């Protein structure tokens, strides 16, 4: 029997959602200060309006739905999933006020893309936007990578038991420390230390590349944010093609790779367990798949004879496949080059890489390497079982932070998520084909959105059908939350109407 | 007769404030509007546009081309490998090249352009304005060799320019903050302060239990 949510339940959901909304409002103070620093008064007013609007809604919900009650599982998941929509709606305000987006839907598309660390965008005349708006674009990617709720957990929540439900609801399920608020703070600690180091390294490279010191610094910070969060936005319409530097490409690939690692793995390495990186099933799976897909792309490009020398080809493939597999979306080729130069084999290699994605409990999207690794191990075990005598007992062990045995519930959960991802990928491709786009290109774009990659082969544009924009917006959200919270939110709406 | 306590009066007052806040919010949102767009009849000045170069790179590979576009972002000066200095510039030949969105240009899609390597940095000295938030960049005409996958520059699509000429000077963008935005900002800030005050009062009440200021006691 489905139970209709009680008044208290609504109160709890509204109260905690209000806290997340306040977090989004406070985050906008950074671009506001940037606008003031650069004397971009029009942008500054845009951010004042957006901050004030977020605070009005945040304080109002907090004041009028004040409660001492803690969240239960269902409410926690609904708050997590619902908060993303509120965050997207409010974060889109400065985008829309800037005048660089045709509709509010386009603005929401960009903010959803940012928060989910996807990187597809609708913003027009990107090369003439304010420094403040560029800061906001990259900041929401950075914040979204760690998780909007994680931000709120870090700064606005006390250590309640309900906080853990919010944390899980955002697609993260590994506790680095016993207390979930401490875990959220640990995630921020790891990210902030890397942000400082990464920005410094990229800034030095930028100075060498001929940047002005101030804009070189901002560019470095944004580039780090986008690579670490596996986001894909860039301050220039040329994206990764703006820099023309092998050194920068190498650093960006390293940052993308680190960014796609599980936060639990980061924490293990931080606390001295360095051998974990070699033993971890996720890393092993990622290493195998990236080599296979990169090999496939190299074969395709060599066959097509696109690049004159092997070094150029390897460099392009290394950056683009790292970008696809980590679901970053940074591009050192034009979007259309996937179609006009990389051809069907290269396109397919990139699609597979995006499908698999990075690590669970990280900033990246996609099916996740751990699930592919578990399914591969289980398939191998099944093959062994068919060869060995019937009486043989096969137990399959795997290592992820600690040694564990494969079991039925774990595999079922992995298969369920994989099937759901594949269904969303396929559905997006079919819808694209229905609108007259080529199937492979539709699949590429659909996979890119749902796996939060952000690479484009040219389909995504402000001129694309509105339904496809809404579909991608929705699949970006589904992919980021790994379905569970989205189902909880759907279940909540059903219970409102059908519950007893 | 129902006795109206001070607590009930307070709740009624707060609900009234909330209603006023929400109504003001909605009314403020209705006065928001998109910046005025002026239609611009624009024709790409290039015989072969950047979109065509990207769509069919192999067709134009190693061909000498002329290309005109707005210089955007900045010039990056680097060693040219011959002991001298060269520079990277980026030229956009999209509809924003003469009028960006901030200068009243209409929205017409993404930016589009090509990267240009100039072996002798001195050729780029005449470019003074680069397109950005506060500036429309100089419109620059270059001629040079188009590379579909430049082996010197890691397989990039680029043009190696042999001549650079500034066709028209860029200008600073005049951005005036619209009055309606300022009005909305003031209203919203006042409403936010009001909501903060209400929330803060409740927090204090929660923190100090039954404590009430004297004038609010029943």
XYZ file of C-alpha atoms in Angstrom:
718
model
C 0.000 0.000 0.000
C 1.300 3.443 -0.907
C 1.094 5.897 1.966
C 0.230 9.509 1.325
C 2.944 11.801 2.755
C 1.946 13.465 6.007
C 2.019 17.213 6.657
C 5.144 16.702 8.748
C 6.765 14.956 5.801
C 6.132 17.983 3.547
C 7.448 20.214 6.299
C 10.691 18.240 6.620
C 11.229 18.137 2.844
C 10.598 21.883 2.473
C 12.802 22.754 5.443
C 15.829 20.838 4.209
C 15.317 21.928 0.594
C 15.335 25.507 1.899
C 18.782 24.911 3.370
C 20.137 23.701 0.023
C 18.585 26.744 -1.711
C 20.331 29.020 0.801
C 23.580 27.235 -0.064
C 23.103 28.005 -3.763
C 22.389 31.672 -2.960
C 25.502 31.984 -0.823
C 27.613 30.359 -3.535
C 26.648 33.218 -5.891
C 28.523 35.657 -3.666
C 31.772 34.530 -5.344
C 30.742 35.625 -8.880
C 29.234 38.784 -7.372
C 32.606 39.679 -5.856
C 34.247 38.825 -9.196
C 31.845 41.203 -10.982
C 32.640 43.973 -8.499
C 36.378 43.319 -8.845
C 36.218 43.568 -12.633
C 33.733 46.477 -12.513
C 31.149 44.492 -14.471
C 28.187 46.374 -13.023
C 25.501 44.858 -15.228
C 26.605 41.363 -14.207
C 26.863 42.456 -10.564
C 23.224 43.546 -10.538
C 22.252 40.215 -12.152
C 23.917 38.381 -9.287
C 22.392 40.649 -6.614
C 18.930 39.825 -7.996
C 19.708 36.094 -8.126
C 21.244 35.954 -4.636
C 18.359 37.889 -3.136
C 15.807 35.641 -4.838
C 17.542 32.520 -3.496
C 17.711 33.989 0.007
C 14.046 34.999 -0.057
C 12.954 31.470 -0.981
C 15.544 29.821 1.285
C 14.748 31.887 4.395
C 10.991 31.708 3.756
C 10.962 27.905 3.538
C 13.254 27.659 6.546
C 11.131 29.998 8.639
C 7.740 28.617 7.715
C 8.597 24.916 7.668
C 10.901 24.906 10.676
C 11.070 21.443 12.220
C 13.150 19.432 14.625
C 12.210 16.141 12.945
C 15.008 14.293 11.166
C 14.750 12.991 7.600
C 13.749 9.408 6.881
C 15.106 7.574 3.820
C 12.323 8.556 1.424
C 12.391 12.204 2.483
C 16.183 12.344 2.227
C 16.107 11.067 -1.339
C 13.273 13.443 -2.293
C 15.202 16.411 -0.840
C 18.339 15.400 -2.763
C 16.547 14.975 -6.072
C 14.268 17.985 -5.623
C 17.074 20.278 -4.468
C 18.783 19.817 -7.820
C 15.757 21.222 -9.617
C 15.493 24.205 -7.284
C 19.224 24.802 -7.591
C 18.996 24.667 -11.384
C 16.035 27.075 -11.512
C 17.707 29.643 -9.272
C 21.238 29.298 -10.619
C 19.840 29.931 -14.109
C 18.705 33.444 -13.180
C 22.066 35.222 -13.785
C 22.474 33.263 -17.025
C 19.117 34.446 -18.279
C 19.585 38.024 -17.090
C 22.885 38.189 -19.007
C 20.942 38.139 -22.277
C 23.118 35.394 -23.757
C 20.399 32.745 -23.706
C 17.305 32.732 -25.829
C 14.931 31.257 -23.235
C 14.812 30.392 -19.543
C 14.768 26.739 -20.608
C 18.150 27.265 -22.289
C 19.444 28.880 -19.103
C 18.198 25.913 -17.049
C 19.802 23.544 -19.572
C 23.172 25.212 -18.991
C 22.888 25.195 -15.208
C 21.740 21.567 -15.137
C 24.657 20.788 -17.432
C 26.950 22.632 -15.021
C 25.698 21.112 -11.779
C 25.712 17.615 -13.266
C 29.252 18.275 -14.621
C 28.092 17.553 -18.163
C 29.391 20.486 -20.188
C 26.858 20.747 -23.015
C 25.674 24.332 -23.337
C 23.178 26.666 -25.001
C 24.950 29.934 -24.212
C 25.384 32.126 -27.274
C 28.218 34.542 -27.969
C 30.273 32.899 -25.225
C 33.365 34.892 -26.187
C 31.700 38.132 -25.023
C 30.350 37.089 -21.616
C 31.476 38.640 -18.339
C 34.271 37.261 -16.172
C 31.682 36.971 -13.376
C 29.378 34.784 -15.462
C 32.326 32.650 -16.518
C 33.204 32.288 -12.836
C 29.623 31.189 -12.107
C 29.642 28.663 -14.963
C 32.779 27.011 -13.661
C 31.875 27.335 -10.008
C 28.610 25.452 -10.416
C 30.548 22.737 -12.227
C 33.017 22.534 -9.354
C 30.244 22.599 -6.753
C 28.147 20.114 -8.713
C 31.102 17.754 -8.932
C 31.306 17.498 -5.168
C 27.494 17.552 -4.987
C 25.143 20.409 -4.194
C 23.909 18.590 -1.116
C 27.488 17.953 -0.021
C 27.962 21.731 -0.007
C 24.920 22.187 2.177
C 26.035 19.291 4.385
C 29.423 20.904 4.819
C 28.292 24.352 5.771
C 24.644 24.363 6.771
C 23.747 21.080 8.434
C 24.326 19.755 11.863
C 25.446 16.115 11.982
C 22.007 14.532 11.903
C 21.339 10.958 10.875
C 19.185 12.342 8.065
C 22.241 13.992 6.551
C 23.498 10.579 5.462
C 20.280 10.008 3.494
C 20.845 13.276 1.637
C 24.412 12.275 0.889
C 23.389 8.878 -0.505
C 20.564 10.507 -2.426
C 23.110 12.462 -4.430
C 24.667 9.315 -5.866
C 27.422 8.899 -3.284
C 27.428 6.029 -0.869
C 30.920 5.777 0.555
C 31.655 7.145 4.008
C 35.254 8.296 4.225
C 34.815 9.017 7.917
C 32.244 7.713 10.433
C 30.234 10.956 10.434
C 28.688 11.984 7.130
C 29.225 15.711 7.710
C 32.883 14.948 8.358
C 32.846 12.906 5.127
C 31.412 15.889 3.216
C 34.090 18.121 4.717
C 36.766 15.573 3.792
C 35.533 15.671 0.180
C 35.876 19.455 0.232
C 39.299 19.245 1.842
C 40.561 16.910 -0.902
C 39.013 19.086 -3.637
C 40.273 22.376 -2.214
C 43.861 21.179 -1.805
C 43.857 19.894 -5.393
C 42.230 23.151 -6.547
C 45.054 25.222 -5.080
C 47.818 22.979 -6.438
C 46.189 22.477 -9.848
C 45.461 26.179 -10.310
C 49.051 27.041 -9.461
C 50.471 24.558 -11.986
C 48.068 25.624 -14.755
C 48.701 29.306 -13.997
C 52.436 28.837 -14.470
C 51.755 27.038 -17.752
C 49.390 29.831 -18.835
C 52.042 32.466 -18.120
C 54.467 30.480 -20.267
C 51.815 30.227 -22.993
C 51.505 34.008 -23.211
C 48.521 34.806 -20.973
C 48.210 38.050 -19.022
C 48.810 37.253 -15.302
C 45.292 38.080 -14.051
C 43.312 36.349 -16.776
C 45.908 33.565 -16.803
C 45.100 32.942 -13.148
C 41.333 32.916 -13.676
C 41.681 30.706 -16.729
C 43.853 28.305 -14.705
C 41.311 28.142 -11.865
C 38.427 27.559 -14.271
C 40.360 24.973 -16.268
C 41.178 23.097 -13.088
C 37.562 23.261 -11.896
C 36.305 21.906 -15.190
C 38.865 19.076 -15.378
C 38.697 18.056 -11.712
C 34.904 18.053 -11.742
C 34.946 16.279 -15.108
C 32.780 19.176 -16.304
C 33.742 20.312 -19.775
C 32.910 24.020 -19.813
C 35.619 26.389 -21.019
C 35.868 30.176 -20.954
C 36.442 30.294 -24.716
C 34.267 29.008 -27.541
C 37.410 27.254 -28.793
C 37.335 25.081 -25.652
C 40.580 23.058 -25.346
C 41.641 24.157 -28.833
C 42.395 27.647 -27.533
C 45.685 26.748 -25.852
C 47.803 24.913 -28.467
C 50.049 23.355 -25.841
C 51.145 19.764 -25.246
C 52.198 20.583 -21.662
C 48.751 21.878 -20.843
C 47.119 18.857 -22.497
C 49.205 16.524 -20.313
C 48.330 18.382 -17.093
C 44.641 18.474 -18.012
C 44.616 14.723 -18.715
C 46.236 14.077 -15.314
C 43.687 16.311 -13.544
C 40.797 14.615 -15.376
C 42.136 11.202 -14.342
C 42.512 12.263 -10.700
C 39.068 13.872 -10.814
C 37.465 10.668 -11.973
C 38.846 8.681 -9.043
C 36.546 7.553 -6.251
C 36.658 9.910 -3.231
C 37.115 6.835 -1.024
C 40.211 5.959 -3.067
C 41.496 9.524 -2.698
C 41.011 9.272 1.042
C 42.757 5.880 1.191
C 45.768 7.336 -0.646
C 45.715 10.446 1.569
C 45.770 8.278 4.652
C 48.820 6.346 3.430
C 47.328 3.328 1.619
C 49.129 4.037 -1.650
C 49.070 0.450 -2.929
C 45.285 0.757 -3.101
C 45.635 2.474 -6.478
C 47.155 -0.687 -8.008
C 44.817 -3.190 -6.363
C 41.535 -1.312 -6.814
C 39.098 -3.007 -9.198
C 37.726 0.322 -10.438
C 41.155 1.581 -11.461
C 42.057 -1.745 -13.083
C 38.814 -1.760 -15.085
C 39.256 1.881 -16.103
C 42.824 1.196 -17.260
C 41.755 -1.770 -19.392
C 38.763 -0.053 -21.011
C 40.570 3.198 -21.805
C 43.350 1.259 -23.546
C 40.809 -0.760 -25.585
C 38.736 2.273 -26.624
C 41.799 4.404 -27.381
C 43.183 1.561 -29.509
C 39.905 1.434 -31.397
C 40.007 5.186 -32.028
C 43.626 5.000 -33.225
C 42.716 2.223 -35.671
C 39.832 4.314 -37.020
C 41.875 7.476 -37.399
C 44.849 5.666 -38.941
C 42.487 4.060 -41.437
C 40.966 7.421 -42.328
C 44.427 9.049 -42.519
C 43.280 12.193 -40.746
C 46.560 13.089 -39.053
C 49.828 13.441 -40.913
C 52.025 12.090 -38.127
C 51.579 9.477 -35.417
C 52.463 11.857 -32.589
C 49.639 14.265 -33.437
C 47.217 11.359 -33.690
C 48.254 9.861 -30.350
C 48.048 13.277 -28.652
C 44.546 13.957 -29.967
C 43.341 10.444 -29.113
C 44.880 10.576 -25.616
C 43.198 13.867 -24.748
C 39.852 13.114 -26.357
C 39.538 9.573 -25.022
C 40.577 10.663 -21.522
C 37.995 13.412 -21.824
C 35.310 10.948 -22.984
C 36.117 8.159 -20.528
C 36.362 10.464 -17.507
C 33.145 12.109 -18.818
C 34.798 15.528 -18.774
C 33.918 16.741 -22.255
C 36.914 19.015 -22.790
C 37.633 19.023 -26.525
C 40.782 19.696 -28.503
C 38.919 19.076 -31.756
C 35.883 20.835 -33.207
C 32.549 19.144 -32.383
C 31.878 18.426 -36.030
C 35.313 16.799 -36.393
C 33.884 13.731 -34.665
C 31.718 13.288 -37.737
C 33.849 14.777 -40.487
C 37.252 13.410 -39.376
C 36.937 10.739 -36.702
C 34.233 8.880 -38.641
C 32.089 5.950 -37.434
C 34.935 4.014 -35.731
C 36.230 7.014 -33.782
C 32.682 8.052 -32.943
C 31.891 4.538 -31.675
C 35.055 4.423 -29.542
C 34.103 7.726 -27.908
C 30.522 6.505 -27.365
C 31.728 3.361 -25.558
C 34.149 5.373 -23.427
C 31.407 7.808 -22.390
C 28.999 4.943 -21.718
C 31.349 3.356 -19.187
C 32.438 6.625 -17.579
C 34.585 7.015 -14.484
C 34.462 5.874 -10.873
C 31.514 5.661 -8.521
C 31.429 8.273 -5.727
C 33.457 10.677 -7.837
C 32.673 13.708 -9.970
C 32.260 11.653 -13.147
C 29.195 10.082 -14.736
C 28.313 7.049 -16.832
C 27.709 3.438 -15.870
C 30.906 3.521 -13.756
C 33.998 1.323 -14.000
C 33.247 -0.553 -10.770
C 29.994 -1.932 -12.199
C 31.661 -2.952 -15.445
C 34.435 -4.607 -13.404
C 31.977 -6.498 -11.214
C 29.969 -7.713 -14.204
C 33.166 -8.774 -16.004
C 34.293 -10.721 -12.931
C 30.897 -12.376 -12.563
C 30.857 -13.316 -16.282
C 34.322 -14.840 -15.928
C 33.139 -16.764 -12.848
C 30.130 -18.085 -14.791
C 32.389 -19.275 -17.619
C 34.674 -21.008 -15.090
C 31.658 -22.637 -13.450
C 30.550 -24.084 -16.770
C 33.990 -25.661 -17.270
C 34.682 -26.926 -13.721
C 32.899 -29.951 -12.160
C 29.398 -29.278 -10.842
C 30.478 -29.830 -7.255
C 33.095 -27.051 -7.466
C 32.315 -24.009 -5.341
C 33.451 -20.802 -6.961
C 33.831 -17.716 -4.846
C 34.887 -14.540 -6.607
C 36.793 -11.947 -4.681
C 37.381 -8.346 -5.646
C 39.216 -5.459 -4.067
C 37.719 -2.009 -3.666
C 39.157 -0.245 -0.607
C 38.780 -3.608 1.159
C 38.546 -7.232 -0.007
C 34.983 -8.424 -0.609
C 33.205 -11.340 -2.256
C 30.845 -10.980 -5.178
C 27.291 -11.636 -4.076
C 23.857 -11.769 -5.618
C 22.391 -8.461 -4.295
C 25.513 -6.541 -5.326
C 25.417 -7.950 -8.846
C 21.684 -7.416 -9.162
C 22.120 -3.743 -8.194
C 24.955 -3.375 -10.728
C 22.926 -5.004 -13.520
C 19.866 -2.862 -12.717
C 21.818 0.394 -12.968
C 23.546 -0.754 -16.173
C 20.204 -1.664 -17.782
C 18.713 1.686 -16.750
C 21.652 3.613 -18.210
C 21.503 1.631 -21.460
C 17.753 2.223 -21.693
C 18.220 5.985 -21.272
C 21.064 6.043 -23.825
C 18.958 4.154 -26.353
C 15.813 6.188 -25.732
C 17.718 9.453 -26.288
C 19.169 8.051 -29.515
C 15.739 6.982 -30.763
C 14.251 10.405 -29.986
C 17.124 12.100 -31.866
C 16.572 9.791 -34.829
C 12.855 10.566 -34.680
C 13.715 14.259 -35.119
C 15.689 13.417 -38.260
C 19.236 13.196 -36.934
C 21.595 10.378 -37.883
C 21.292 7.417 -35.444
C 24.989 7.206 -34.508
C 25.181 10.957 -33.945
C 21.972 10.855 -31.887
C 23.410 8.011 -29.824
C 26.634 9.967 -29.314
C 24.770 13.039 -28.087
C 22.287 11.036 -25.990
C 25.091 9.080 -24.300
C 27.041 12.300 -23.781
C 24.111 13.915 -21.951
C 23.080 10.928 -19.828
C 26.655 10.011 -18.912
C 27.338 13.672 -18.017
C 30.202 13.808 -20.522
C 29.430 16.920 -22.533
C 31.226 16.085 -25.753
C 29.161 17.033 -28.761
C 29.246 16.042 -32.397
C 27.208 19.112 -33.304
C 23.614 18.109 -32.504
C 23.297 20.128 -29.343
C 22.639 23.762 -30.173
C 20.185 26.512 -29.268
C 18.310 25.592 -32.455
C 17.645 21.975 -31.469
C 14.019 20.952 -30.772
C 12.761 22.044 -27.350
C 11.697 18.499 -26.499
C 15.245 17.268 -26.981
C 16.518 20.038 -24.715
C 14.073 18.933 -22.009
C 14.991 15.286 -22.570
C 18.725 15.948 -22.266
C 18.141 18.149 -19.234
C 16.230 15.304 -17.606
C 18.719 12.591 -18.574
C 21.640 14.676 -17.287
C 19.859 14.812 -13.919
C 18.957 11.109 -13.990
C 22.507 10.130 -14.880
C 24.046 12.286 -12.167
C 21.789 10.963 -9.403
C 22.057 7.385 -10.718
C 18.271 6.991 -10.841
C 17.601 6.059 -7.201
C 16.747 9.536 -5.897
C 14.845 10.313 -9.088
C 12.700 7.223 -8.489
C 12.142 8.330 -4.899
C 10.971 11.741 -6.133
C 8.675 10.062 -8.695
C 7.360 7.774 -5.963
C 6.708 10.799 -3.773
C 4.559 12.430 -6.455
C 2.655 9.182 -7.011
C 2.035 8.847 -3.285
C 0.662 12.398 -3.155
C -2.106 11.457 -5.593
C -2.568 7.735 -5.042
C -1.512 7.264 -1.426
C -3.925 6.424 1.375
C -15.862 34.734 21.973
C -12.546 33.510 20.596
C -9.674 35.202 22.333
C -7.024 36.486 19.936
C -3.727 35.995 21.707
C -0.551 37.874 20.876
C 0.935 34.646 19.524
C -1.943 34.296 17.050
C -1.559 37.939 16.067
C 2.116 37.335 15.465
C 1.427 34.307 13.270
C -1.187 36.289 11.322
C 1.328 39.091 10.839
C 4.022 36.732 9.608
C 1.643 35.021 7.183
C 0.607 38.448 5.870
C 4.266 39.343 5.396
C 4.860 36.090 3.522
C 1.896 36.763 1.228
C 3.115 40.328 0.599
C 6.625 39.006 -0.135
C 5.358 36.422 -2.603
C 3.059 38.882 -4.384
C 5.899 41.425 -4.631
C 8.190 38.709 -5.961
C 5.768 37.732 -8.685
C 5.122 41.367 -9.634
C 8.876 42.041 -9.763
C 9.451 39.045 -11.996
C 6.850 40.321 -14.426
C 8.797 43.536 -15.013
C 11.906 41.573 -15.932
C 12.547 41.524 -19.634
C 15.212 40.436 -22.012
C 17.677 43.078 -23.190
C 16.566 44.842 -26.326
C 17.738 43.059 -29.409
C 18.409 44.912 -32.581
C 18.194 42.968 -35.774
C 21.420 42.975 -37.699
C 21.586 42.111 -41.339
C 24.853 40.273 -41.445
C 26.669 38.582 -44.270
C 29.779 36.508 -43.648
C 32.643 38.389 -45.323
C 34.583 35.216 -46.084
C 34.479 33.292 -49.316
C 35.048 30.196 -47.210
C 33.654 30.580 -43.693
C 35.021 28.921 -40.554
C 31.985 26.599 -40.517
C 32.825 25.422 -44.036
C 36.492 24.941 -43.113
C 35.496 22.792 -40.130
C 32.856 20.866 -42.054
C 35.186 19.969 -44.946
C 38.740 20.404 -43.658
C 40.378 18.006 -46.103
C 38.928 19.927 -49.058
C 40.843 23.086 -48.097
C 43.904 21.407 -46.563
C 47.178 23.201 -47.459
C 45.265 25.743 -49.560
C 46.046 29.421 -49.307
C 43.004 31.206 -47.905
C 41.935 34.691 -46.917
C 39.962 34.942 -43.714
C 38.351 37.882 -41.940
C 37.094 37.787 -38.371
C 36.925 39.503 -35.002
C 40.037 39.012 -32.843
C 38.751 37.582 -29.567
C 40.007 37.060 -26.009
C 43.745 37.850 -26.261
C 46.963 37.430 -28.185
C 49.305 34.727 -26.931
C 52.956 35.438 -27.702
C 55.263 32.409 -27.871
C 58.659 31.324 -29.127
C 58.402 30.586 -32.822
C 61.197 28.002 -32.896
C 63.477 30.235 -34.987
C 64.774 32.241 -32.055
C 62.050 34.859 -32.478
C 58.516 35.362 -31.256
C 55.248 34.339 -32.888
C 51.675 34.723 -31.720
C 48.396 32.851 -31.605
C 45.264 34.864 -32.338
C 41.709 33.601 -32.682
C 39.354 35.069 -35.257
C 35.577 34.659 -35.137
C 33.584 35.135 -38.328
C 30.174 34.760 -36.682
C 27.352 37.294 -36.588
C 28.761 38.819 -33.386
C 31.957 39.964 -35.105
C 30.676 43.499 -35.592
C 28.172 43.619 -32.763
C 28.300 41.372 -29.706
C 25.246 40.563 -27.605
C 26.369 43.202 -25.098
C 26.357 45.852 -27.838
C 22.811 44.970 -28.817
C 23.547 42.206 -31.324
C 20.856 39.582 -31.665
C 21.303 35.994 -30.579
C 22.157 33.853 -33.573
C 23.889 30.734 -32.293
C 27.333 29.780 -31.097
C 30.561 31.589 -31.833
C 32.497 30.234 -34.772
C 36.069 30.864 -35.823
C 39.572 29.575 -36.476
C 42.914 29.686 -34.700
C 45.648 31.597 -36.513
C 49.395 31.173 -35.965
C 51.428 34.230 -36.920
C 55.117 33.340 -37.121
C 56.282 36.955 -36.712
C 54.651 38.576 -33.697
C 55.281 42.065 -35.132
C 52.540 41.424 -37.723
C 49.974 41.294 -34.915
C 51.071 44.515 -33.193
C 48.405 46.512 -35.022
C 45.649 44.530 -33.270
C 44.799 46.591 -30.211
C 41.326 45.382 -29.226
C 40.362 41.802 -28.497
C 36.708 40.851 -28.156
C 35.360 40.254 -24.664
C 32.683 41.451 -22.250
C 33.716 45.091 -22.430
C 35.051 45.203 -25.962
C 34.197 44.388 -29.525
C 37.488 43.187 -30.970
C 39.261 44.552 -34.040
C 38.131 42.925 -37.270
C 41.236 41.428 -38.822
C 41.894 40.070 -42.308
C 44.612 37.465 -42.678
C 45.896 35.347 -45.513
C 47.826 32.132 -45.115
C 47.883 28.356 -45.389
C 44.993 26.365 -43.923
C 45.934 23.118 -42.159
C 43.302 20.440 -41.552
C 45.616 18.748 -39.043
C 48.720 20.844 -38.462
C 51.697 18.587 -37.779
C 53.638 21.489 -36.238
C 50.859 22.168 -33.718
C 49.774 18.730 -32.545
C 47.170 18.050 -35.213
C 45.148 21.259 -34.652
C 43.017 22.851 -37.341
C 44.705 26.202 -37.903
C 45.845 28.804 -40.392
C 49.502 29.836 -40.662
C 49.188 33.491 -41.574
C 51.631 35.331 -43.767
C 49.834 38.680 -43.720
C 47.677 40.398 -41.098
C 45.634 43.535 -41.659
C 43.215 45.325 -39.314
C 40.083 45.991 -41.362
C 38.114 47.879 -38.726
C 38.886 48.974 -35.212
C 36.995 47.464 -32.323
C 35.190 49.566 -29.744
C 34.453 49.449 -26.062
C 31.000 48.061 -25.380
C 28.779 50.545 -23.574
C 26.861 48.544 -21.015
C 24.263 50.549 -19.118
C 22.543 48.781 -16.253
C 18.820 48.924 -17.089
C 16.675 50.789 -14.555
C 14.259 47.881 -14.228
C 17.111 45.637 -13.098
C 18.154 48.095 -10.399
C 14.539 48.382 -9.227
C 14.126 44.595 -9.064
C 17.458 44.248 -7.234
C 16.426 46.791 -4.558
C 13.012 45.160 -4.051
C 14.539 41.683 -3.809
C 17.234 42.730 -1.357
C 14.616 44.337 0.912
C 12.467 41.201 0.747
C 15.481 39.000 1.493
C 16.338 41.102 4.565
C 12.721 40.822 5.712
C 12.686 37.031 5.335
C 16.027 36.770 7.106
C 14.638 38.783 10.023
C 11.617 36.491 10.328
C 13.780 33.374 10.145
C 16.262 34.792 12.630
C 13.505 35.648 15.145
C 12.280 32.083 14.961
C 15.795 30.744 15.428
C 16.219 32.878 18.547
C 12.874 31.728 19.903
C 13.845 28.113 19.251
C 17.239 28.622 20.873
C 15.937 30.232 24.031
C 12.904 27.996 24.467
C 9.960 29.748 26.045
C 11.712 33.105 26.220
C 9.772 35.946 24.668
C 10.353 39.675 24.700
C 8.036 41.275 27.281
C 5.869 43.016 24.747
C 5.214 39.698 22.965
C 4.195 37.674 26.007
C 0.593 36.469 26.165
